[in-house]
């Protein structure tokens, strides 16, 4: 149901096998991005990622394939049955009602940013599900909260670049950010509406602007 612009494999290899201390992994989730949506645009960041990186041939989504379970699975590498976020809203016999909760204590498996922090790697999150609070007492070096749908991708890009501009010892080497994608418009108007295509093209250009700014800083070759 959404285009994944990262692979956990890259995360593991970038940190576990590389001797380059300033490598950076950036994980972006464009919400509601159907697998064929990028085919509707050809002048932005999607093409660059496919040409200079990798594109998955297929993806098997988690169940339920909705925002909260999927994002926590991306962050933990396990299914909802293991990480505990079964849907956007559900009832737990012991904890009670869950509904789009920002409380990370609901997550039963350590997210990537916690695993990295435990290894002395600074991380940053901008509106990733489960990152608004500490996880079992473990903190994130940099995070933005509370979640606000009115925050634009331009603001997120500005913050991501500010993190990248930090001195090397302070710079996060994992950055994870949620973007609007086409989720809202597709829910309201249907996946084939012209407004959805317009939104996809806007997101594509924003992705391109981020890539260009990273390249201008001389960090593109050090960034996954």
mmCIF file of C-alpha atoms in Angstrom, residues 3-220:
data_model
loop_
_atom_site.group_PDB
_atom_site.id
_atom_site.type_symbol
_atom_site.label_atom_id
_atom_site.label_comp_id
_atom_site.label_asym_id
_atom_site.label_seq_id
_atom_site.Cartn_x
_atom_site.Cartn_y
_atom_site.Cartn_z
ATOM 1 C CA UNK A 3 6.231 2.752 -1.565
ATOM 2 C CA UNK A 4 9.120 1.840 0.703
ATOM 3 C CA UNK A 5 12.187 3.923 -0.015
ATOM 4 C CA UNK A 6 14.514 1.831 2.071
ATOM 5 C CA UNK A 7 15.617 -1.667 2.875
ATOM 6 C CA UNK A 8 16.602 -2.848 6.343
ATOM 7 C CA UNK A 9 19.424 -4.668 4.549
ATOM 8 C CA UNK A 10 20.965 -1.309 3.669
ATOM 9 C CA UNK A 11 20.684 -0.118 7.237
ATOM 10 C CA UNK A 12 22.444 -3.180 8.605
ATOM 11 C CA UNK A 13 25.209 -3.096 6.010
ATOM 12 C CA UNK A 14 25.793 0.640 6.226
ATOM 13 C CA UNK A 15 26.478 0.421 9.946
ATOM 14 C CA UNK A 16 27.716 -3.101 10.574
ATOM 15 C CA UNK A 17 30.116 -3.515 7.647
ATOM 16 C CA UNK A 18 31.282 0.000 6.843
ATOM 17 C CA UNK A 19 34.365 1.567 8.357
ATOM 18 C CA UNK A 20 33.277 5.036 7.203
ATOM 19 C CA UNK A 21 32.060 6.771 10.336
ATOM 20 C CA UNK A 22 29.975 9.458 8.622
ATOM 21 C CA UNK A 23 27.735 7.268 6.476
ATOM 22 C CA UNK A 24 24.093 8.340 6.773
ATOM 23 C CA UNK A 25 20.918 6.318 6.183
ATOM 24 C CA UNK A 26 17.753 8.292 5.395
ATOM 25 C CA UNK A 27 14.441 6.445 5.537
ATOM 26 C CA UNK A 28 11.411 8.149 4.000
ATOM 27 C CA UNK A 29 7.878 6.810 4.046
ATOM 28 C CA UNK A 30 5.483 8.376 1.547
ATOM 29 C CA UNK A 31 2.133 7.380 2.988
ATOM 30 C CA UNK A 32 -0.471 5.737 0.767
ATOM 31 C CA UNK A 33 1.887 5.382 -2.200
ATOM 32 C CA UNK A 34 0.609 2.510 -4.310
ATOM 33 C CA UNK A 35 3.277 0.494 -6.123
ATOM 34 C CA UNK A 36 2.503 2.019 -9.533
ATOM 35 C CA UNK A 37 2.107 5.649 -8.448
ATOM 36 C CA UNK A 38 5.723 6.608 -9.294
ATOM 37 C CA UNK A 39 5.001 5.660 -12.920
ATOM 38 C CA UNK A 40 2.761 8.739 -13.109
ATOM 39 C CA UNK A 41 5.744 11.089 -12.808
ATOM 40 C CA UNK A 42 9.104 11.088 -14.536
ATOM 41 C CA UNK A 43 10.944 14.266 -13.621
ATOM 42 C CA UNK A 44 11.814 13.973 -9.946
ATOM 43 C CA UNK A 45 13.425 11.944 -7.221
ATOM 44 C CA UNK A 46 11.807 8.589 -7.959
ATOM 45 C CA UNK A 47 13.725 8.233 -11.226
ATOM 46 C CA UNK A 48 17.025 9.088 -9.562
ATOM 47 C CA UNK A 49 16.464 6.513 -6.835
ATOM 48 C CA UNK A 50 15.693 3.845 -9.420
ATOM 49 C CA UNK A 51 18.585 4.789 -11.723
ATOM 50 C CA UNK A 52 21.248 5.229 -9.046
ATOM 51 C CA UNK A 53 19.946 2.761 -6.480
ATOM 52 C CA UNK A 54 17.544 -0.153 -6.408
ATOM 53 C CA UNK A 55 13.845 -0.695 -6.953
ATOM 54 C CA UNK A 56 12.033 -3.658 -5.443
ATOM 55 C CA UNK A 57 10.288 -5.942 -7.925
ATOM 56 C CA UNK A 58 7.512 -6.598 -5.442
ATOM 57 C CA UNK A 59 6.520 -6.177 -1.816
ATOM 58 C CA UNK A 60 4.406 -8.291 0.504
ATOM 59 C CA UNK A 61 2.676 -5.923 2.959
ATOM 60 C CA UNK A 62 2.063 -6.702 6.596
ATOM 61 C CA UNK A 63 -1.402 -7.491 7.892
ATOM 62 C CA UNK A 64 -3.099 -5.174 8.645
ATOM 63 C CA UNK A 65 -1.655 -3.112 5.797
ATOM 64 C CA UNK A 66 -2.530 0.190 7.435
ATOM 65 C CA UNK A 67 -0.383 3.096 8.546
ATOM 66 C CA UNK A 68 0.528 2.267 12.126
ATOM 67 C CA UNK A 69 1.181 -1.504 11.837
ATOM 68 C CA UNK A 70 3.158 -1.000 8.610
ATOM 69 C CA UNK A 71 5.341 1.818 9.913
ATOM 70 C CA UNK A 72 6.175 -0.040 13.107
ATOM 71 C CA UNK A 73 7.037 -3.137 11.037
ATOM 72 C CA UNK A 74 9.364 -0.998 8.910
ATOM 73 C CA UNK A 75 10.979 0.307 12.081
ATOM 74 C CA UNK A 76 11.318 -3.052 13.829
ATOM 75 C CA UNK A 77 11.647 -5.591 11.018
ATOM 76 C CA UNK A 78 8.968 -7.855 12.494
ATOM 77 C CA UNK A 79 5.265 -8.464 11.908
ATOM 78 C CA UNK A 80 2.462 -6.758 13.873
ATOM 79 C CA UNK A 81 1.909 -10.028 15.727
ATOM 80 C CA UNK A 82 5.368 -9.563 17.272
ATOM 81 C CA UNK A 83 5.658 -5.796 17.690
ATOM 82 C CA UNK A 84 2.115 -5.468 19.079
ATOM 83 C CA UNK A 85 0.646 -2.654 16.941
ATOM 84 C CA UNK A 86 -2.151 -4.629 15.327
ATOM 85 C CA UNK A 87 -4.065 -1.779 13.694
ATOM 86 C CA UNK A 88 -4.461 1.994 13.839
ATOM 87 C CA UNK A 89 -6.923 1.298 16.632
ATOM 88 C CA UNK A 90 -7.585 -1.830 18.697
ATOM 89 C CA UNK A 91 -8.363 -3.030 22.233
ATOM 90 C CA UNK A 92 -5.835 -4.780 24.456
ATOM 91 C CA UNK A 93 -7.120 -6.779 27.426
ATOM 92 C CA UNK A 94 -4.329 -5.550 29.712
ATOM 93 C CA UNK A 95 -3.585 -2.043 28.425
ATOM 94 C CA UNK A 96 -7.017 -0.992 27.179
ATOM 95 C CA UNK A 97 -7.827 0.986 24.029
ATOM 96 C CA UNK A 98 -5.193 1.960 21.486
ATOM 97 C CA UNK A 99 -5.970 4.624 18.894
ATOM 98 C CA UNK A 100 -3.171 6.312 16.930
ATOM 99 C CA UNK A 101 -1.199 6.490 20.159
ATOM 100 C CA UNK A 102 2.110 8.401 20.286
ATOM 101 C CA UNK A 103 3.198 6.302 23.275
ATOM 102 C CA UNK A 104 6.163 4.153 22.239
ATOM 103 C CA UNK A 105 5.660 1.784 25.184
ATOM 104 C CA UNK A 106 3.002 -0.019 23.115
ATOM 105 C CA UNK A 107 5.768 -1.243 20.782
ATOM 106 C CA UNK A 108 7.091 -4.561 22.045
ATOM 107 C CA UNK A 109 10.244 -4.768 19.888
ATOM 108 C CA UNK A 110 13.055 -2.201 19.794
ATOM 109 C CA UNK A 111 12.825 0.109 16.742
ATOM 110 C CA UNK A 112 15.833 0.772 14.508
ATOM 111 C CA UNK A 113 16.560 4.126 16.099
ATOM 112 C CA UNK A 114 16.842 2.508 19.531
ATOM 113 C CA UNK A 115 19.124 -0.270 18.268
ATOM 114 C CA UNK A 116 21.346 2.356 16.668
ATOM 115 C CA UNK A 117 21.410 4.572 19.770
ATOM 116 C CA UNK A 118 22.392 1.549 21.865
ATOM 117 C CA UNK A 119 25.442 1.204 19.606
ATOM 118 C CA UNK A 120 26.403 4.842 20.051
ATOM 119 C CA UNK A 121 24.943 5.941 16.692
ATOM 120 C CA UNK A 122 22.964 9.176 16.831
ATOM 121 C CA UNK A 123 19.530 9.030 15.211
ATOM 122 C CA UNK A 124 16.768 11.459 14.256
ATOM 123 C CA UNK A 125 13.052 10.999 13.564
ATOM 124 C CA UNK A 126 10.473 13.363 12.127
ATOM 125 C CA UNK A 127 6.943 12.048 12.700
ATOM 126 C CA UNK A 128 7.699 8.336 12.447
ATOM 127 C CA UNK A 129 5.134 6.173 14.238
ATOM 128 C CA UNK A 130 6.381 5.249 17.707
ATOM 129 C CA UNK A 131 9.160 7.829 17.866
ATOM 130 C CA UNK A 132 7.382 10.619 19.753
ATOM 131 C CA UNK A 133 8.321 9.303 23.196
ATOM 132 C CA UNK A 134 11.194 7.371 24.769
ATOM 133 C CA UNK A 135 11.127 3.599 24.296
ATOM 134 C CA UNK A 136 11.585 1.737 27.598
ATOM 135 C CA UNK A 137 13.686 4.582 28.922
ATOM 136 C CA UNK A 138 15.885 4.809 25.822
ATOM 137 C CA UNK A 139 16.038 8.210 24.154
ATOM 138 C CA UNK A 140 16.420 9.396 20.556
ATOM 139 C CA UNK A 141 19.102 12.009 19.946
ATOM 140 C CA UNK A 142 16.802 14.177 17.801
ATOM 141 C CA UNK A 143 13.060 13.915 17.300
ATOM 142 C CA UNK A 144 10.109 16.108 16.340
ATOM 143 C CA UNK A 145 6.843 15.903 18.263
ATOM 144 C CA UNK A 146 3.921 16.063 18.563
ATOM 145 C CA UNK A 147 2.663 14.791 15.217
ATOM 146 C CA UNK A 148 0.995 17.480 13.114
ATOM 147 C CA UNK A 149 -0.430 16.804 9.649
ATOM 148 C CA UNK A 150 -0.164 20.496 8.797
ATOM 149 C CA UNK A 151 3.635 20.371 8.843
ATOM 150 C CA UNK A 152 4.769 20.441 5.221
ATOM 151 C CA UNK A 153 7.438 18.328 3.559
ATOM 152 C CA UNK A 154 9.411 21.540 2.940
ATOM 153 C CA UNK A 155 9.679 22.012 6.692
ATOM 154 C CA UNK A 156 10.748 18.396 7.135
ATOM 155 C CA UNK A 157 13.370 18.745 4.402
ATOM 156 C CA UNK A 158 14.686 21.901 6.057
ATOM 157 C CA UNK A 159 15.069 20.046 9.347
ATOM 158 C CA UNK A 160 16.679 17.003 7.716
ATOM 159 C CA UNK A 161 19.225 19.283 6.066
ATOM 160 C CA UNK A 162 19.846 21.052 9.379
ATOM 161 C CA UNK A 163 20.631 17.687 10.939
ATOM 162 C CA UNK A 164 22.994 16.885 8.076
ATOM 163 C CA UNK A 165 24.709 20.257 8.546
ATOM 164 C CA UNK A 166 25.646 19.444 12.124
ATOM 165 C CA UNK A 167 29.317 18.742 12.916
ATOM 166 C CA UNK A 168 30.180 15.148 12.170
ATOM 167 C CA UNK A 169 30.226 14.074 15.814
ATOM 168 C CA UNK A 170 26.741 15.489 16.351
ATOM 169 C CA UNK A 171 25.227 14.494 13.011
ATOM 170 C CA UNK A 172 22.631 11.668 13.119
ATOM 171 C CA UNK A 173 23.576 8.701 10.950
ATOM 172 C CA UNK A 174 19.995 7.423 10.776
ATOM 173 C CA UNK A 175 17.158 9.804 9.853
ATOM 174 C CA UNK A 176 13.588 8.546 9.498
ATOM 175 C CA UNK A 177 10.696 10.726 8.331
ATOM 176 C CA UNK A 178 7.028 10.286 7.457
ATOM 177 C CA UNK A 179 5.744 12.220 4.438
ATOM 178 C CA UNK A 180 2.136 12.773 3.346
ATOM 179 C CA UNK A 181 2.492 10.834 0.097
ATOM 180 C CA UNK A 182 -0.881 10.477 -1.625
ATOM 181 C CA UNK A 183 -2.732 8.971 1.320
ATOM 182 C CA UNK A 184 -5.222 11.704 2.171
ATOM 183 C CA UNK A 185 -6.258 12.586 -1.385
ATOM 184 C CA UNK A 186 -6.550 8.955 -2.469
ATOM 185 C CA UNK A 187 -8.807 8.171 0.499
ATOM 186 C CA UNK A 188 -11.073 11.106 -0.306
ATOM 187 C CA UNK A 189 -11.099 11.026 -4.114
ATOM 188 C CA UNK A 190 -10.032 7.518 -5.140
ATOM 189 C CA UNK A 191 -6.651 6.344 -6.471
ATOM 190 C CA UNK A 192 -7.245 7.335 -10.097
ATOM 191 C CA UNK A 193 -8.316 10.936 -9.520
ATOM 192 C CA UNK A 194 -6.273 13.667 -11.213
ATOM 193 C CA UNK A 195 -5.625 15.305 -7.832
ATOM 194 C CA UNK A 196 -3.813 12.146 -6.699
ATOM 195 C CA UNK A 197 -1.501 12.325 -9.710
ATOM 196 C CA UNK A 198 -0.870 16.005 -9.014
ATOM 197 C CA UNK A 199 0.025 15.179 -5.410
ATOM 198 C CA UNK A 200 2.395 12.402 -6.512
ATOM 199 C CA UNK A 201 4.212 14.818 -8.812
ATOM 200 C CA UNK A 202 4.560 17.336 -5.984
ATOM 201 C CA UNK A 203 6.024 14.702 -3.685
ATOM 202 C CA UNK A 204 8.383 13.590 -6.449
ATOM 203 C CA UNK A 205 9.721 17.146 -6.851
ATOM 204 C CA UNK A 206 10.150 17.508 -3.111
ATOM 205 C CA UNK A 207 12.106 14.264 -3.027
ATOM 206 C CA UNK A 208 14.268 15.596 -5.858
ATOM 207 C CA UNK A 209 14.918 18.817 -3.944
ATOM 208 C CA UNK A 210 16.130 16.828 -0.933
ATOM 209 C CA UNK A 211 18.401 14.699 -3.121
ATOM 210 C CA UNK A 212 19.850 17.798 -4.801
ATOM 211 C CA UNK A 213 20.551 19.494 -1.472
ATOM 212 C CA UNK A 214 22.279 16.367 -0.172
ATOM 213 C CA UNK A 215 24.344 16.259 -3.355
ATOM 214 C CA UNK A 216 25.218 19.957 -3.041
ATOM 215 C CA UNK A 217 26.637 19.230 0.399
ATOM 216 C CA UNK A 218 28.880 16.522 -0.990
ATOM 217 C CA UNK A 219 27.083 13.862 1.051
ATOM 218 C CA UNK A 220 25.290 11.939 -1.705
#
